[in-house]
mmCIF file of C-alpha atoms in Angstrom:
data_model
loop_
_atom_site.group_PDB
_atom_site.id
_atom_site.type_symbol
_atom_site.label_atom_id
_atom_site.label_comp_id
_atom_site.label_asym_id
_atom_site.label_seq_id
_atom_site.Cartn_x
_atom_site.Cartn_y
_atom_site.Cartn_z
ATOM 1 C CA MET H 16 66.083 -49.691 -21.951
ATOM 2 C CA GLU H 17 64.911 -52.453 -20.624
ATOM 3 C CA MET H 18 61.273 -52.616 -19.352
ATOM 4 C CA ASN H 19 61.152 -55.542 -17.733
ATOM 5 C CA ARG H 20 59.799 -54.625 -14.742
ATOM 6 C CA TRP H 21 56.938 -52.399 -14.675
ATOM 7 C CA LEU H 22 54.846 -50.894 -11.368
ATOM 8 C CA PHE H 23 51.016 -48.594 -11.428
ATOM 9 C CA ILE H 24 50.163 -47.143 -9.018
ATOM 10 C CA ARG H 25 45.934 -46.547 -9.037
ATOM 11 C CA ASN H 26 44.134 -44.986 -5.775
ATOM 12 C CA GLY H 27 40.964 -45.535 -7.563
ATOM 13 C CA GLY H 28 37.715 -46.405 -6.620
ATOM 14 C CA ILE H 29 37.007 -50.538 -8.464
ATOM 15 C CA GLY H 30 35.233 -49.975 -11.380
ATOM 16 C CA ASP H 31 38.669 -47.211 -11.428
ATOM 17 C CA THR H 32 40.745 -49.705 -10.540
ATOM 18 C CA VAL H 33 38.835 -53.292 -12.446
ATOM 19 C CA LEU H 34 38.685 -50.647 -16.041
ATOM 20 C CA LEU H 35 42.855 -50.445 -15.336
ATOM 21 C CA SER H 36 43.066 -53.489 -16.992
ATOM 22 C CA SER H 37 42.369 -53.590 -19.773
ATOM 23 C CA THR H 38 46.759 -51.012 -19.792
ATOM 24 C CA VAL H 39 47.036 -54.047 -17.392
ATOM 25 C CA GLN H 40 46.793 -55.951 -20.780
ATOM 26 C CA ALA H 41 48.270 -54.501 -23.187
ATOM 27 C CA VAL H 42 51.957 -55.088 -21.563
ATOM 28 C CA ARG H 43 51.667 -58.153 -20.858
ATOM 29 C CA LEU H 44 50.706 -58.679 -25.099
ATOM 30 C CA GLN H 45 53.848 -56.073 -25.430
ATOM 31 C CA LYS H 46 56.186 -57.765 -23.189
ATOM 32 C CA PRO H 47 54.326 -61.376 -22.122
ATOM 33 C CA ASP H 48 57.816 -61.772 -19.809
ATOM 34 C CA SER H 49 57.558 -58.911 -17.404
ATOM 35 C CA TRP H 50 56.945 -58.438 -14.682
ATOM 36 C CA ILE H 51 54.033 -56.342 -13.168
ATOM 37 C CA GLU H 52 52.972 -55.038 -9.934
ATOM 38 C CA LEU H 53 50.328 -52.455 -8.944
ATOM 39 C CA MET H 54 50.182 -50.461 -6.174
ATOM 40 C CA GLY H 55 47.295 -49.429 -4.639
ATOM 41 C CA ILE H 56 43.986 -50.450 -2.290
ATOM 42 C CA GLN H 57 44.640 -53.499 -1.465
ATOM 43 C CA GLU H 58 41.800 -55.756 -1.830
ATOM 44 C CA ARG H 59 41.073 -53.958 -5.209
ATOM 45 C CA VAL H 60 44.059 -54.196 -6.518
ATOM 46 C CA GLU H 61 44.741 -58.470 -6.422
ATOM 47 C CA LEU H 62 41.154 -58.046 -8.893
ATOM 48 C CA LEU H 63 44.014 -57.640 -11.635
ATOM 49 C CA VAL H 64 46.973 -60.245 -9.774
ATOM 50 C CA GLY H 65 45.798 -63.848 -12.262
ATOM 51 C CA PRO H 66 47.220 -64.837 -15.572
ATOM 52 C CA GLY H 67 47.935 -62.809 -18.458
ATOM 53 C CA LEU H 68 47.385 -59.476 -15.682
ATOM 54 C CA ALA H 69 50.407 -58.738 -12.718
ATOM 55 C CA ASN H 70 52.180 -61.244 -10.955
ATOM 56 C CA ARG H 71 51.218 -59.132 -7.428
ATOM 57 C CA ALA H 72 49.582 -56.694 -5.810
ATOM 58 C CA VAL H 73 50.889 -54.537 -3.074
ATOM 59 C CA SER H 74 49.428 -51.888 -0.531
ATOM 60 C CA PHE H 75 50.077 -48.416 -1.042
ATOM 61 C CA GLU H 76 49.291 -47.649 2.930
ATOM 62 C CA ARG H 77 53.905 -49.003 3.253
ATOM 63 C CA PRO H 78 56.558 -48.095 5.195
ATOM 64 C CA GLY H 79 57.221 -44.899 3.631
ATOM 65 C CA ILE H 80 55.454 -43.194 1.608
ATOM 66 C CA GLU H 81 54.792 -40.442 3.060
ATOM 67 C CA THR H 82 58.236 -38.826 2.209
ATOM 68 C CA LEU H 83 58.010 -39.483 -1.819
ATOM 69 C CA PHE H 84 54.736 -35.740 -0.641
ATOM 70 C CA ALA H 85 57.167 -35.168 1.772
ATOM 71 C CA GLY H 86 58.567 -31.847 0.806
ATOM 72 C CA ASN H 87 62.522 -32.079 -0.298
ATOM 73 C CA GLU H 88 63.407 -34.580 2.187
ATOM 74 C CA PRO H 89 64.793 -37.939 0.759
ATOM 75 C CA VAL H 90 62.240 -40.350 -0.306
ATOM 76 C CA ALA H 91 62.359 -43.038 2.953
ATOM 77 C CA GLY H 92 65.824 -45.864 1.500
ATOM 78 C CA GLU H 93 62.754 -48.897 1.925
ATOM 79 C CA LEU H 94 60.606 -47.066 -0.621
ATOM 80 C CA ARG H 95 63.707 -46.290 -2.871
ATOM 81 C CA GLU H 96 64.662 -49.703 -2.129
ATOM 82 C CA TYR H 97 61.559 -50.437 -4.109
ATOM 83 C CA LEU H 98 60.953 -48.295 -6.540
ATOM 84 C CA THR H 99 64.043 -48.324 -7.658
ATOM 85 C CA SER H 100 64.106 -52.342 -8.126
ATOM 86 C CA PHE H 101 61.536 -51.184 -11.209
ATOM 87 C CA ASP H 102 62.066 -50.198 -15.621
ATOM 88 C CA ALA H 103 58.663 -48.494 -15.193
ATOM 89 C CA ILE H 104 56.131 -46.495 -13.026
ATOM 90 C CA ILE H 105 53.438 -45.456 -14.061
ATOM 91 C CA TYR H 106 51.492 -43.453 -12.018
ATOM 92 C CA TYR H 107 47.951 -42.460 -12.163
ATOM 93 C CA ALA H 108 47.335 -39.444 -9.161
ATOM 94 C CA GLY H 109 45.336 -36.525 -9.661
ATOM 95 C CA LYS H 110 47.295 -33.581 -8.953
ATOM 96 C CA ASP H 111 51.663 -32.878 -8.573
ATOM 97 C CA HIS H 112 51.969 -34.712 -12.147
ATOM 98 C CA ALA H 113 55.916 -33.394 -12.765
ATOM 99 C CA ARG H 114 57.133 -32.719 -8.603
ATOM 100 C CA LEU H 115 55.473 -36.675 -8.102
ATOM 101 C CA GLU H 116 57.468 -37.936 -11.392
ATOM 102 C CA GLN H 117 60.681 -36.421 -9.988
ATOM 103 C CA ARG H 118 60.188 -38.040 -7.002
ATOM 104 C CA LEU H 119 59.548 -41.677 -8.497
ATOM 105 C CA ARG H 120 62.620 -41.380 -11.013
ATOM 106 C CA MET H 121 65.315 -43.039 -8.514
ATOM 107 C CA ARG H 122 67.433 -44.281 -11.403
ATOM 108 C CA ASP H 123 68.449 -42.226 -15.259
ATOM 109 C CA THR H 124 67.200 -45.580 -16.906
ATOM 110 C CA GLN H 125 63.760 -45.355 -15.430
ATOM 111 C CA PHE H 126 60.966 -44.315 -17.412
ATOM 112 C CA VAL H 127 58.422 -42.483 -15.255
ATOM 113 C CA HIS H 128 55.145 -41.194 -16.046
ATOM 114 C CA VAL H 129 52.343 -39.404 -13.561
ATOM 115 C CA HIS H 130 49.336 -39.438 -15.992
ATOM 116 C CA PRO H 131 46.461 -37.687 -14.337
ATOM 117 C CA ALA H 132 44.178 -39.798 -12.456
ATOM 118 C CA LEU H 133 41.328 -38.347 -14.323
ATOM 119 C CA PRO H 134 39.979 -37.449 -18.389
ATOM 120 C CA GLU H 135 39.698 -33.534 -18.066
ATOM 121 C CA PRO H 136 36.344 -32.463 -18.072
ATOM 122 C CA GLY H 137 34.658 -32.242 -20.899
ATOM 123 C CA GLN H 138 36.531 -34.565 -22.713
ATOM 124 C CA PRO H 139 34.201 -37.293 -24.293
ATOM 125 C CA ILE H 140 36.726 -40.628 -23.992
ATOM 126 C CA HIS H 141 36.706 -43.667 -21.862
ATOM 127 C CA ILE H 142 38.764 -43.891 -18.938
ATOM 128 C CA THR H 143 40.918 -47.107 -19.976
ATOM 129 C CA GLN H 144 41.475 -45.603 -23.094
ATOM 130 C CA HIS H 145 42.200 -42.873 -20.831
ATOM 131 C CA TYR H 146 44.640 -44.676 -19.132
ATOM 132 C CA LEU H 147 45.813 -46.888 -21.761
ATOM 133 C CA ASN H 148 46.828 -42.846 -23.611
ATOM 134 C CA ALA H 149 50.516 -42.960 -20.579
ATOM 135 C CA LEU H 150 51.922 -46.546 -22.615
ATOM 136 C CA TYR H 151 51.385 -44.119 -26.187
ATOM 137 C CA GLU H 152 55.431 -43.505 -25.125
ATOM 138 C CA ILE H 153 56.364 -46.382 -25.399
ATOM 139 C CA PHE H 154 53.816 -47.970 -27.430
ATOM 140 C CA PRO H 155 52.713 -46.338 -29.911
ATOM 141 C CA LYS H 156 50.326 -48.434 -31.287
ATOM 142 C CA CYS H 157 49.179 -51.422 -29.008
ATOM 143 C CA GLY H 158 45.727 -51.318 -28.488
ATOM 144 C CA CYS H 159 43.241 -51.548 -26.225
ATOM 145 C CA PRO H 160 41.784 -54.998 -24.631
ATOM 146 C CA SER H 161 38.874 -55.296 -22.858
ATOM 147 C CA PRO H 162 39.200 -55.447 -19.565
ATOM 148 C CA ARG H 163 38.964 -59.016 -17.464
ATOM 149 C CA ILE H 164 38.985 -60.820 -14.157
ATOM 150 C CA VAL H 165 41.131 -64.424 -13.183
ATOM 151 C CA LEU H 166 39.862 -66.204 -10.992
ATOM 152 C CA ARG H 167 42.178 -69.362 -9.402
ATOM 153 C CA ASP H 168 40.353 -72.785 -9.631
ATOM 154 C CA ASN H 169 40.752 -72.564 -5.823
ATOM 155 C CA GLU H 170 38.650 -69.500 -5.207
ATOM 156 C CA LEU H 171 35.249 -70.874 -7.704
ATOM 157 C CA ASP H 172 35.685 -73.840 -5.402
ATOM 158 C CA ALA H 173 33.815 -72.534 -3.190
ATOM 159 C CA ALA H 174 32.668 -70.228 -4.400
ATOM 160 C CA LEU H 175 30.140 -73.416 -5.441
ATOM 161 C CA HIS H 176 31.005 -75.121 -2.062
ATOM 162 C CA ARG H 177 28.664 -71.225 -0.762
ATOM 163 C CA LEU H 178 26.383 -71.510 -3.137
ATOM 164 C CA VAL H 179 25.473 -74.856 -2.806
ATOM 165 C CA LEU H 180 25.762 -76.156 0.296
ATOM 166 C CA GLU H 181 25.034 -72.812 2.155
ATOM 167 C CA TRP H 182 22.325 -71.518 -0.454
ATOM 168 C CA GLY H 183 21.061 -74.673 -1.636
ATOM 169 C CA VAL H 184 21.179 -73.826 -5.038
ATOM 170 C CA GLN H 185 20.338 -77.146 -7.015
ATOM 171 C CA THR H 186 21.123 -78.126 -11.671
ATOM 172 C CA GLY H 187 19.399 -75.754 -13.346
ATOM 173 C CA SER H 188 18.420 -73.601 -11.484
ATOM 174 C CA TYR H 189 19.027 -69.551 -13.085
ATOM 175 C CA LEU H 190 21.252 -67.385 -11.817
ATOM 176 C CA SER H 191 20.032 -63.641 -11.394
ATOM 177 C CA ALA H 192 22.552 -60.933 -9.698
ATOM 178 C CA MET H 193 22.102 -57.605 -8.065
ATOM 179 C CA HIS H 194 23.757 -54.729 -6.825
ATOM 180 C CA PRO H 195 21.210 -52.463 -5.987
ATOM 181 C CA GLY H 196 22.967 -49.956 -4.303
ATOM 182 C CA ALA H 197 25.978 -47.522 -4.331
ATOM 183 C CA GLY H 198 28.411 -45.681 -2.970
ATOM 184 C CA ASN H 199 26.866 -42.474 -4.129
ATOM 185 C CA PHE H 200 22.729 -42.622 -3.336
ATOM 186 C CA GLU H 201 23.178 -40.803 -7.009
ATOM 187 C CA LYS H 202 23.359 -42.810 -8.493
ATOM 188 C CA ARG H 203 20.935 -45.750 -7.596
ATOM 189 C CA ALA H 204 18.268 -46.403 -9.573
ATOM 190 C CA PRO H 205 14.932 -46.986 -9.030
ATOM 191 C CA ILE H 206 13.885 -50.665 -7.528
ATOM 192 C CA ASP H 207 11.822 -50.636 -9.119
ATOM 193 C CA LEU H 208 13.999 -51.598 -12.417
ATOM 194 C CA PHE H 209 15.372 -54.730 -10.899
ATOM 195 C CA ILE H 210 12.318 -55.802 -9.518
ATOM 196 C CA GLN H 211 11.300 -55.685 -13.715
ATOM 197 C CA PHE H 212 14.784 -57.121 -14.322
ATOM 198 C CA VAL H 213 14.243 -59.676 -11.598
ATOM 199 C CA ARG H 214 10.438 -60.809 -13.491
ATOM 200 C CA LEU H 215 11.611 -61.273 -16.759
ATOM 201 C CA LYS H 216 13.877 -64.064 -16.047
ATOM 202 C CA MET H 217 10.761 -65.390 -14.134
ATOM 203 C CA ASP H 218 8.386 -66.035 -17.424
ATOM 204 C CA ARG H 219 11.437 -67.603 -18.881
ATOM 205 C CA PHE H 220 13.018 -70.354 -16.130
ATOM 206 C CA PRO H 221 10.880 -72.385 -13.779
ATOM 207 C CA ILE H 222 13.925 -71.406 -10.721
ATOM 208 C CA VAL H 223 15.402 -68.598 -10.614
ATOM 209 C CA ARG H 224 17.414 -67.231 -7.754
ATOM 210 C CA PRO H 225 17.596 -64.097 -7.481
ATOM 211 C CA VAL H 226 21.435 -62.944 -5.665
ATOM 212 C CA ILE H 227 21.967 -59.863 -4.431
ATOM 213 C CA ILE H 228 24.908 -58.152 -3.956
ATOM 214 C CA GLN H 229 25.393 -56.433 -0.132
ATOM 215 C CA GLY H 230 28.225 -53.930 0.174
ATOM 216 C CA PRO H 231 28.846 -52.220 3.228
ATOM 217 C CA ALA H 232 26.785 -49.039 2.104
ATOM 218 C CA ASP H 233 24.108 -51.299 1.037
ATOM 219 C CA GLU H 234 22.242 -52.053 3.566
ATOM 220 C CA GLU H 235 19.265 -50.116 3.092
ATOM 221 C CA SER H 236 18.981 -50.270 -0.879
ATOM 222 C CA VAL H 237 19.124 -54.672 -0.333
ATOM 223 C CA ASP H 238 16.489 -53.590 2.505
ATOM 224 C CA ALA H 239 14.223 -52.178 0.323
ATOM 225 C CA LEU H 240 14.415 -54.819 -2.931
ATOM 226 C CA ARG H 241 13.680 -58.137 -0.538
ATOM 227 C CA TRP H 242 11.215 -55.976 0.872
ATOM 228 C CA ALA H 243 9.502 -55.791 -3.118
ATOM 229 C CA LEU H 244 10.499 -59.066 -4.085
ATOM 230 C CA PRO H 245 7.270 -61.679 -3.503
ATOM 231 C CA GLN H 246 6.732 -63.823 -0.956
ATOM 232 C CA SER H 247 7.283 -66.646 -3.102
ATOM 233 C CA VAL H 248 11.596 -65.495 -4.829
ATOM 234 C CA ASP H 249 14.163 -67.870 -2.096
ATOM 235 C CA VAL H 250 16.599 -64.541 -2.174
ATOM 236 C CA ILE H 251 20.430 -65.736 -1.773
ATOM 237 C CA VAL H 252 22.203 -63.164 -0.395
ATOM 238 C CA LEU H 253 25.876 -61.771 -0.841
ATOM 239 C CA LYS H 254 27.752 -60.109 2.567
ATOM 240 C CA ASP H 255 30.769 -59.957 4.059
ATOM 241 C CA LEU H 256 32.432 -61.021 1.756
ATOM 242 C CA SER H 257 36.069 -60.010 -0.383
ATOM 243 C CA LEU H 258 35.832 -58.443 -3.978
ATOM 244 C CA ARG H 259 37.634 -62.054 -4.709
ATOM 245 C CA GLU H 260 34.749 -64.642 -3.485
ATOM 246 C CA ILE H 261 31.796 -62.120 -4.912
ATOM 247 C CA ALA H 262 33.566 -61.722 -8.180
ATOM 248 C CA ALA H 263 33.587 -65.519 -7.451
ATOM 249 C CA CYS H 264 30.380 -66.305 -7.327
ATOM 250 C CA LEU H 265 29.485 -63.839 -10.168
ATOM 251 C CA ASP H 266 31.507 -66.322 -11.868
ATOM 252 C CA PHE H 267 28.788 -69.219 -11.828
ATOM 253 C CA CYS H 268 25.556 -66.318 -11.791
ATOM 254 C CA ASN H 269 23.728 -65.638 -15.105
ATOM 255 C CA ASP H 270 23.373 -62.374 -15.847
ATOM 256 C CA PHE H 271 24.248 -59.349 -13.896
ATOM 257 C CA ALA H 272 21.935 -55.989 -12.906
ATOM 258 C CA GLY H 273 23.400 -53.122 -10.978
ATOM 259 C CA ASN H 274 24.229 -49.519 -10.936
ATOM 260 C CA ASP H 275 27.493 -47.819 -11.628
ATOM 261 C CA SER H 276 30.082 -49.801 -9.637
ATOM 262 C CA GLY H 277 32.219 -51.504 -8.886
ATOM 263 C CA VAL H 278 30.644 -54.676 -8.642
ATOM 264 C CA ALA H 279 28.890 -53.989 -12.508
ATOM 265 C CA HIS H 280 31.839 -53.462 -13.556
ATOM 266 C CA ILE H 281 33.607 -57.101 -11.884
ATOM 267 C CA ALA H 282 30.894 -58.719 -13.993
ATOM 268 C CA ALA H 283 31.560 -57.280 -17.080
ATOM 269 C CA ALA H 284 35.320 -58.088 -16.454
ATOM 270 C CA LEU H 285 34.059 -61.937 -15.875
ATOM 271 C CA GLY H 286 31.931 -61.684 -19.059
ATOM 272 C CA LYS H 287 28.637 -62.209 -17.519
ATOM 273 C CA PRO H 288 25.673 -60.399 -19.186
ATOM 274 C CA THR H 289 25.900 -57.315 -17.578
ATOM 275 C CA THR H 290 23.511 -54.112 -17.686
ATOM 276 C CA VAL H 291 24.005 -51.090 -16.061
ATOM 277 C CA PHE H 292 21.937 -48.736 -15.174
ATOM 278 C CA PHE H 293 23.441 -44.457 -15.422
ATOM 279 C CA THR H 294 21.527 -42.534 -12.731
ATOM 280 C CA ALA H 295 24.271 -39.151 -12.918
ATOM 281 C CA SER H 296 28.042 -40.451 -13.967
ATOM 282 C CA GLU H 297 28.637 -39.968 -18.291
ATOM 283 C CA PRO H 298 28.649 -43.515 -19.032
ATOM 284 C CA ARG H 299 31.168 -42.868 -22.963
ATOM 285 C CA LEU H 300 33.013 -42.890 -19.278
ATOM 286 C CA TRP H 301 32.930 -45.079 -17.137
ATOM 287 C CA ALA H 302 30.541 -48.357 -18.877
ATOM 288 C CA PRO H 303 31.711 -50.942 -18.633
ATOM 289 C CA LEU H 304 32.683 -52.508 -22.324
ATOM 290 C CA GLY H 305 31.468 -55.916 -24.714
ATOM 291 C CA SER H 306 28.902 -56.535 -26.541
ATOM 292 C CA HIS H 307 27.646 -58.364 -23.661
ATOM 293 C CA VAL H 308 26.703 -55.041 -21.321
ATOM 294 C CA CYS H 309 24.219 -53.255 -21.555
ATOM 295 C CA VAL H 310 23.732 -49.820 -21.168
ATOM 296 C CA LYS H 311 20.865 -48.107 -19.627
ATOM 297 C CA ASP H 312 21.315 -44.739 -19.393
ATOM 298 C CA LEU H 313 18.585 -42.342 -16.774
ATOM 299 C CA ARG H 314 20.202 -38.925 -16.979
#
């Protein structure tokens, strides 16, 4: 069976998507010349496009997608043509696995596998390994590379321009990035921990610029952190940016501290020294991976 064209489907959160990069890399290592596409929430799956990762990211919200789940009616023509073009389709779904496999398979020669989106409750397996298990029927001995994000030169140039011209970052500044928010309130660590994180840097470096990431639901947490910081600290707040723009700015930061959220996974996937506070979820399943990651389990 030829395996030259791959499609991964994952409609998950930012962190879920970043962790899927390990599986994409595993396929790339086994089949270096293959074409790999990701389907999901457009801005999130775009994080995994780049050398050694996927070739293309497409939106799950596409014409005819509803017919994939619609009774016994045929899958819409345009979607059927699209799915037929792939040699392997792996869909990480929450339910109806057997039925979805039947609906996704457009020809007998395709490898189609619908894998549970999450491990079984109580199963002590990291999500990256869980994702990778979907490949073992094809590649039984493939390893599990660390998650990573690859940025383009023009994205890095734009981020540097933003930091220098908009925020006045000078050569020699220590940029300490933080994300005090999280989509789930229970995942938000006390603001005091972020203040301690900044003060440790201020004791060691002459020019420290906190870089605070503000997402759509983070205004309250960001305001609390800014209020708690000394007035003399020159804070940078990055908001209203795309995920790849956030990643490009993080690439210029010296370190990162944040809650269990997608931004922490982005920072870790860029190789930044990363401190992650876990207050609700299980770090054995969800912690960013790597020797550069420090997990603080506060549960």
